[in-house]
Short mmCIF file of C-alpha atoms in Angstrom, two decimals:
data_model
loop_
_atom_site.label_atom_id
_atom_site.label_comp_id
_atom_site.label_asym_id
_atom_site.label_seq_id
_atom_site.Cartn_x
_atom_site.Cartn_y
_atom_site.Cartn_z
CA MET A 20 40.83 -2.99 -17.20
CA THR A 21 42.85 -3.07 -20.40
CA LEU A 22 41.33 -1.42 -23.48
CA TRP A 23 42.20 -2.22 -27.09
CA ARG A 24 40.81 -0.59 -30.23
CA HIS A 25 42.17 -3.12 -32.74
CA PRO A 26 43.24 -6.78 -32.64
CA ALA A 27 46.77 -5.69 -33.54
CA GLU A 28 47.01 -3.93 -30.17
CA VAL A 29 46.61 -7.20 -28.27
CA PRO A 30 50.05 -8.36 -27.06
CA ASP A 31 51.49 -11.46 -28.68
CA GLY A 32 50.75 -14.57 -26.67
CA TYR A 33 47.79 -13.05 -24.85
CA GLY A 34 45.52 -15.70 -23.48
CA PRO A 35 44.10 -18.12 -22.81
CA SER A 36 40.93 -16.05 -22.75
CA VAL A 37 37.23 -16.49 -22.18
CA VAL A 38 35.48 -14.10 -24.56
CA ALA A 39 32.01 -12.59 -24.28
CA ILE A 40 30.85 -11.02 -27.55
CA GLY A 41 28.01 -8.59 -28.11
CA LYS A 42 26.87 -5.03 -28.79
CA PHE A 43 26.42 -4.61 -25.01
CA ASP A 44 24.34 -1.45 -25.47
CA GLY A 45 23.52 -0.41 -21.91
CA VAL A 46 25.37 -3.36 -20.34
CA HIS A 47 22.03 -4.42 -18.86
CA SER A 48 21.12 -7.48 -16.79
CA GLY A 49 21.03 -9.74 -19.84
CA HIS A 50 24.49 -8.64 -20.92
CA ARG A 51 25.89 -9.11 -17.45
CA ALA A 52 24.53 -12.65 -17.35
CA VAL A 53 26.83 -13.41 -20.29
CA ILE A 54 29.76 -11.64 -18.63
CA ASP A 55 29.14 -13.33 -15.26
CA ARG A 56 29.16 -16.74 -16.92
CA ALA A 57 32.43 -15.79 -18.63
CA ARG A 58 33.92 -14.82 -15.27
CA VAL A 59 32.94 -18.16 -13.74
CA ASP A 60 34.40 -20.11 -16.66
CA ALA A 61 37.61 -18.06 -16.52
CA ALA A 62 38.00 -18.59 -12.77
CA ALA A 63 37.83 -22.35 -13.26
CA THR A 64 40.60 -22.36 -15.87
CA GLY A 65 42.80 -19.41 -14.91
CA ALA A 66 41.96 -17.60 -18.13
CA ARG A 67 41.37 -13.88 -18.67
CA VAL A 68 37.91 -12.47 -19.33
CA VAL A 69 37.66 -10.36 -22.49
CA ALA A 70 34.63 -8.48 -23.80
CA VAL A 71 34.55 -8.01 -27.57
CA THR A 72 32.20 -5.28 -28.72
CA PHE A 73 31.80 -2.52 -31.31
CA ASP A 74 32.21 1.24 -31.37
CA ARG A 75 28.68 1.60 -32.74
CA ASN A 76 25.61 -0.45 -33.51
CA PRO A 77 26.39 -2.35 -36.73
CA LEU A 78 23.07 -1.07 -38.08
CA ALA A 79 24.56 2.44 -38.07
CA LEU A 80 26.58 1.29 -41.08
CA LEU A 81 24.40 -1.45 -42.54
CA ARG A 82 20.90 0.01 -42.08
CA PRO A 83 21.12 3.54 -40.74
CA ASP A 84 17.43 4.10 -41.54
CA ILE A 85 16.40 1.63 -38.82
CA CYS A 86 19.32 1.99 -36.40
CA PRO A 87 18.02 2.88 -32.91
CA ASP A 88 19.61 5.49 -30.68
CA ALA A 89 22.23 4.02 -28.38
CA LEU A 90 21.48 3.78 -24.67
CA VAL A 91 25.10 4.63 -23.85
CA SER A 92 28.09 6.05 -25.66
CA ALA A 93 31.06 3.88 -26.53
CA ALA A 94 32.99 5.49 -23.65
CA GLN A 95 30.17 4.80 -21.19
CA LYS A 96 29.99 1.21 -22.39
CA VAL A 97 33.71 0.69 -21.77
CA ARG A 98 33.38 2.00 -18.21
CA LEU A 99 30.36 -0.21 -17.56
CA LEU A 100 32.16 -3.29 -18.88
CA ALA A 101 35.08 -2.50 -16.59
CA GLY A 102 32.63 -2.30 -13.71
CA ALA A 103 31.18 -5.67 -14.70
CA GLY A 104 34.55 -7.27 -13.98
CA VAL A 105 36.14 -8.04 -17.35
CA ASP A 106 39.93 -8.03 -17.57
CA ALA A 107 40.05 -6.44 -21.01
CA THR A 108 37.75 -5.00 -23.65
CA LEU A 109 38.36 -5.01 -27.38
CA VAL A 110 36.28 -2.29 -29.05
CA LEU A 111 36.21 -3.02 -32.77
CA THR A 112 35.55 -0.21 -35.23
CA PHE A 113 32.54 -1.40 -37.20
CA ASP A 114 33.45 -0.22 -40.69
CA GLU A 115 33.05 -1.67 -44.16
CA GLN A 116 36.20 -3.75 -43.76
CA LEU A 117 34.96 -5.42 -40.60
CA ALA A 118 31.45 -5.86 -42.01
CA ALA A 119 32.92 -7.69 -45.02
CA LEU A 120 34.70 -10.36 -42.95
CA SER A 121 33.29 -13.86 -43.27
CA PRO A 122 32.37 -15.64 -40.03
CA ARG A 123 35.52 -17.76 -40.33
CA ASP A 124 37.78 -14.76 -40.92
CA PHE A 125 36.28 -12.96 -37.93
CA VAL A 126 36.81 -15.95 -35.66
CA GLU A 127 40.33 -16.67 -36.84
CA HIS A 128 41.55 -13.06 -36.92
CA VAL A 129 39.94 -11.72 -33.75
CA LEU A 130 39.23 -14.65 -31.43
CA VAL A 131 41.90 -17.23 -32.20
CA ASP A 132 44.93 -15.30 -33.46
CA ALA A 133 44.62 -12.18 -31.28
CA LEU A 134 42.97 -13.39 -28.08
CA GLY A 135 43.94 -17.06 -27.81
CA VAL A 136 40.34 -17.91 -27.06
CA ARG A 137 39.39 -21.07 -25.18
CA THR A 138 35.71 -20.36 -24.56
CA VAL A 139 33.26 -18.00 -26.28
CA LEU A 140 30.01 -16.88 -24.68
CA VAL A 141 27.19 -15.24 -26.64
CA GLY A 142 23.49 -14.57 -26.33
CA GLN A 143 20.84 -16.56 -28.17
CA ASP A 144 20.32 -13.87 -30.82
CA PHE A 145 24.03 -13.46 -31.65
CA ARG A 146 24.89 -12.92 -35.33
CA PHE A 147 28.27 -12.18 -36.85
CA GLY A 148 30.19 -12.08 -40.12
CA ARG A 149 29.27 -10.71 -43.53
CA GLU A 150 25.51 -10.08 -43.81
CA GLY A 151 25.01 -11.74 -40.43
CA ALA A 152 25.75 -15.15 -41.91
CA GLY A 153 27.12 -16.55 -38.65
CA ASP A 154 25.03 -17.64 -35.67
CA PRO A 155 25.74 -19.70 -32.53
CA ALA A 156 25.63 -22.92 -34.55
CA THR A 157 28.24 -21.51 -36.95
CA LEU A 158 30.37 -20.50 -33.99
CA ARG A 159 30.13 -23.97 -32.47
CA ALA A 160 31.23 -25.59 -35.74
CA LEU A 161 34.22 -23.27 -36.00
CA GLY A 162 35.04 -23.89 -32.34
CA ALA A 163 35.11 -27.65 -32.86
CA GLU A 164 37.55 -27.13 -35.71
CA LEU A 165 39.75 -24.43 -34.18
CA GLY A 166 39.86 -25.60 -30.58
CA PHE A 167 37.47 -23.55 -28.46
CA GLU A 168 34.14 -24.13 -26.76
CA VAL A 169 30.97 -22.11 -27.27
CA HIS A 170 28.36 -21.48 -24.58
CA VAL A 171 25.06 -19.82 -25.47
CA VAL A 172 23.68 -18.03 -22.42
CA GLU A 173 19.92 -18.09 -22.05
CA ASP A 174 17.98 -14.85 -22.08
CA VAL A 175 17.21 -13.06 -18.83
CA CYS A 176 13.42 -12.68 -18.70
CA ALA A 177 10.93 -10.90 -16.47
CA VAL A 178 9.26 -13.20 -13.97
CA ASP A 179 5.74 -11.88 -14.46
CA ASP A 180 5.32 -11.91 -18.24
CA GLY A 181 8.45 -13.67 -19.48
CA ARG A 182 9.57 -10.70 -21.58
CA ARG A 183 13.25 -10.79 -22.49
CA VAL A 184 15.42 -8.06 -21.02
CA SER A 185 16.72 -6.12 -24.00
CA SER A 186 18.08 -2.73 -25.01
CA THR A 187 14.89 -2.21 -27.03
CA TRP A 188 12.70 -2.65 -23.94
CA ILE A 189 14.85 -0.24 -21.92
CA ARG A 190 14.82 2.28 -24.78
CA ASP A 191 11.01 2.14 -24.85
CA LEU A 192 10.85 2.67 -21.08
CA LEU A 193 13.09 5.73 -21.26
CA ALA A 194 11.02 7.14 -24.12
CA GLY A 195 8.05 6.99 -21.74
CA GLY A 196 10.00 8.43 -18.81
CA ASP A 197 9.85 5.20 -16.79
CA VAL A 198 13.40 5.44 -15.47
CA ALA A 199 12.54 3.38 -12.37
CA THR A 200 11.68 0.25 -14.36
CA ALA A 201 14.61 0.89 -16.71
CA ALA A 202 16.90 0.93 -13.67
CA ARG A 203 15.64 -2.47 -12.58
CA LEU A 204 16.46 -3.93 -15.99
CA LEU A 205 19.82 -2.18 -16.14
CA GLY A 206 20.76 -3.06 -12.58
CA ARG A 207 21.59 0.62 -11.92
CA PRO A 208 20.09 4.05 -12.63
CA HIS A 209 20.21 5.14 -16.23
CA ALA A 210 22.63 8.05 -16.69
CA VAL A 211 23.65 10.77 -19.10
CA ARG A 212 27.03 12.48 -18.97
CA GLY A 213 28.47 15.70 -20.28
CA GLU A 214 30.09 19.05 -19.62
CA VAL A 215 28.28 21.74 -17.63
CA VAL A 216 27.79 24.84 -19.79
CA HIS A 217 26.24 28.26 -19.34
CA GLY A 218 22.50 28.59 -19.93
CA HIS A 219 19.99 31.41 -19.52
CA LYS A 220 20.65 31.40 -15.74
CA ARG A 221 16.90 31.70 -15.13
CA GLY A 222 17.05 29.01 -12.45
CA ARG A 223 19.59 31.09 -10.52
CA GLU A 224 17.31 34.12 -10.74
CA LEU A 225 14.49 32.03 -9.24
CA GLY A 226 16.64 30.65 -6.43
CA TYR A 227 17.25 27.25 -8.02
CA PRO A 228 20.58 27.43 -9.92
CA THR A 229 20.95 24.51 -12.30
CA ALA A 230 23.84 22.72 -13.97
CA ASN A 231 23.08 22.64 -17.69
CA LEU A 232 24.53 19.80 -19.75
CA ALA A 233 26.02 20.47 -23.17
CA ALA A 234 23.91 19.24 -26.07
CA ASP A 235 26.59 16.74 -27.16
CA GLY A 236 26.44 14.71 -23.95
CA GLU A 237 26.67 10.93 -23.68
CA GLY A 238 23.74 8.61 -23.10
CA LEU A 239 20.11 8.44 -24.22
CA VAL A 240 18.08 11.32 -22.79
CA PRO A 241 14.74 10.16 -21.30
CA ALA A 242 11.36 11.74 -22.00
CA GLU A 243 10.71 15.35 -21.08
CA GLY A 244 9.75 15.92 -17.48
CA VAL A 245 11.08 16.41 -13.97
CA TYR A 246 13.02 13.64 -12.25
CA ALA A 247 14.57 12.85 -8.90
CA GLY A 248 18.13 11.67 -9.17
CA TRP A 249 21.80 12.29 -8.53
CA LEU A 250 24.49 14.52 -9.99
CA VAL A 251 27.99 13.07 -9.86
CA ASP A 252 30.75 15.65 -10.28
CA GLU A 253 33.79 14.22 -12.07
CA GLY A 254 35.82 17.44 -11.97
CA GLU A 255 37.14 19.73 -14.67
CA ARG A 256 40.18 17.84 -15.89
CA GLY A 257 38.45 16.33 -18.88
CA ARG A 258 36.17 13.38 -19.46
CA GLY A 259 37.26 10.28 -17.65
CA ALA A 260 40.22 12.02 -16.00
CA VAL A 261 38.98 11.83 -12.42
CA GLU A 262 39.25 8.57 -10.53
CA PRO A 263 35.92 7.14 -9.27
CA HIS A 264 36.86 7.59 -5.61
CA ALA A 265 37.42 11.32 -6.20
CA ARG A 266 33.91 11.95 -7.55
CA THR A 267 31.29 13.76 -5.48
CA ARG A 268 27.62 12.77 -5.58
CA TYR A 269 24.82 15.24 -4.90
CA PRO A 270 21.04 14.75 -4.68
CA ALA A 271 19.38 16.61 -7.54
CA ALA A 272 16.06 17.60 -9.08
CA ILE A 273 16.47 17.13 -12.84
CA SER A 274 14.56 18.83 -15.63
CA ILE A 275 14.44 17.71 -19.26
CA GLY A 276 12.66 19.90 -21.77
CA THR A 277 12.50 23.18 -23.65
CA ASN A 278 11.31 25.44 -20.81
CA PRO A 279 7.76 25.92 -22.15
CA THR A 280 6.86 28.60 -19.59
CA PHE A 281 9.32 31.04 -21.18
CA GLY A 282 9.59 29.51 -24.66
CA ASP A 283 13.19 30.57 -25.24
CA VAL A 284 14.90 27.18 -25.38
CA LEU A 285 14.88 25.69 -28.87
CA VAL A 286 16.22 22.19 -28.12
CA ARG A 287 15.69 19.77 -25.25
CA GLN A 288 17.93 20.60 -22.35
CA VAL A 289 19.05 18.50 -19.39
CA GLU A 290 19.57 20.59 -16.26
CA ALA A 291 19.95 19.61 -12.62
CA TYR A 292 19.43 21.58 -9.43
CA VAL A 293 21.62 20.26 -6.63
CA LEU A 294 19.49 20.30 -3.50
CA ASP A 295 20.37 23.02 -0.97
CA GLU A 296 23.33 24.26 -3.01
CA THR A 297 23.23 27.83 -4.34
CA ASP A 298 26.97 28.59 -4.77
CA LEU A 299 28.20 25.36 -6.34
CA ASP A 300 30.34 26.21 -9.39
CA LEU A 301 30.29 23.31 -11.86
CA TYR A 302 30.97 25.20 -15.10
CA GLY A 303 33.47 23.30 -17.21
CA HIS A 304 33.10 20.18 -15.08
CA THR A 305 32.08 16.82 -16.48
CA VAL A 306 29.09 15.47 -14.59
CA GLU A 307 26.96 12.35 -14.72
CA ILE A 308 23.21 12.69 -14.18
CA ARG A 309 21.59 9.53 -12.77
CA PHE A 310 17.81 9.21 -12.97
CA VAL A 311 15.95 7.55 -10.09
CA GLU A 312 12.26 8.36 -10.65
CA ARG A 313 10.11 10.58 -12.84
CA LEU A 314 8.05 13.03 -10.78
CA ARG A 315 5.91 14.65 -13.47
CA GLY A 316 5.69 15.65 -17.10
CA MET A 317 6.75 19.00 -18.52
CA VAL A 318 4.08 21.72 -18.46
CA ALA A 319 3.85 25.45 -19.23
CA PHE A 320 2.88 27.68 -16.31
CA THR A 321 0.92 30.92 -16.50
CA GLY A 322 3.61 32.90 -14.72
CA VAL A 323 6.63 32.92 -12.43
CA GLU A 324 4.75 32.44 -9.14
CA PRO A 325 3.03 29.15 -10.03
CA LEU A 326 6.30 27.96 -11.57
CA MET A 327 8.21 28.68 -8.35
CA ALA A 328 5.54 26.95 -6.27
CA GLN A 329 5.85 23.87 -8.46
CA MET A 330 9.64 23.97 -8.28
CA ALA A 331 9.48 24.00 -4.49
CA GLU A 332 7.17 20.98 -4.60
CA ASP A 333 9.50 19.22 -7.07
CA VAL A 334 12.43 19.75 -4.69
CA ALA A 335 10.45 18.41 -1.73
CA ARG A 336 9.37 15.35 -3.70
CA THR A 337 12.92 14.80 -4.90
CA ARG A 338 14.20 14.86 -1.34
CA ALA A 339 11.53 12.40 -0.17
CA THR A 340 12.07 10.10 -3.15
CA LEU A 341 15.83 9.89 -2.68
CA LEU A 342 15.44 9.26 1.05
CA THR A 343 13.20 6.26 0.38
CA ARG A 344 14.75 5.00 -2.86
CA GLY A 345 18.41 5.68 -2.20
CA ALA A 346 20.90 5.14 -5.05
#
């Protein structure tokens, strides 16, 4: 997949293109419905599929007081869009200059001039341009004038209660630790990613050495607790440097919390014990932690012995969960 950070980076004469526009936070099932429709339209016309998105939630600039935490980092989003099958992604820096563009200027500068757009696909709640003045109707009017079609893709909704799949819903699920339901809405396990750093090494002393993620990792960290999941080792050559086929996946029991039994961890920490591995050296490696199911909440134990008994049970439950749930 080709990645651009500015319309000026798009080669002259690029196109025709079918463009899907959105924040794409999480690249969940609703987002992929838009992208899948774009892929079908592009296949019928021989066009390229381009995702246009932003380096941050526009609210981070416009209303930081109400801006939610992102489900994924900008780098994670780019990888997920590549996996969704787009040919190129244009990640626009959402700054004051971009926010000040009128709907017409945005369409002409980004979609028409840079991408040679023939079809634009958006969700029903799409807004664009200065102060959110543009909506799908605005886009259709500009398309009729400037020579492109606009398709508004219907929301993807839950069958049982009709609730719309959204980043907000997934964020709420993760806040409650319900990573299993979040995975169904995402179409994959939710994941965090970061470098493995040195911790207190207490897990190693207890026979369960853990890989501790740096505090500046990527992705929204779910609620405190113990989870069954996977650790994917991407190697030590830097973030994104290892090809997907070279990554190694391990079953893991994952802990999120402040280690209340010992009370010596001041901030929430994500750490993963790779099942049956006691000599695995991951320090300095970039790893992705994928959450499959929450096993329990975080509790303080009265001593080391009950803690170790619980850890053994957590490992057994992790093993059983991953055998039945798979990826």
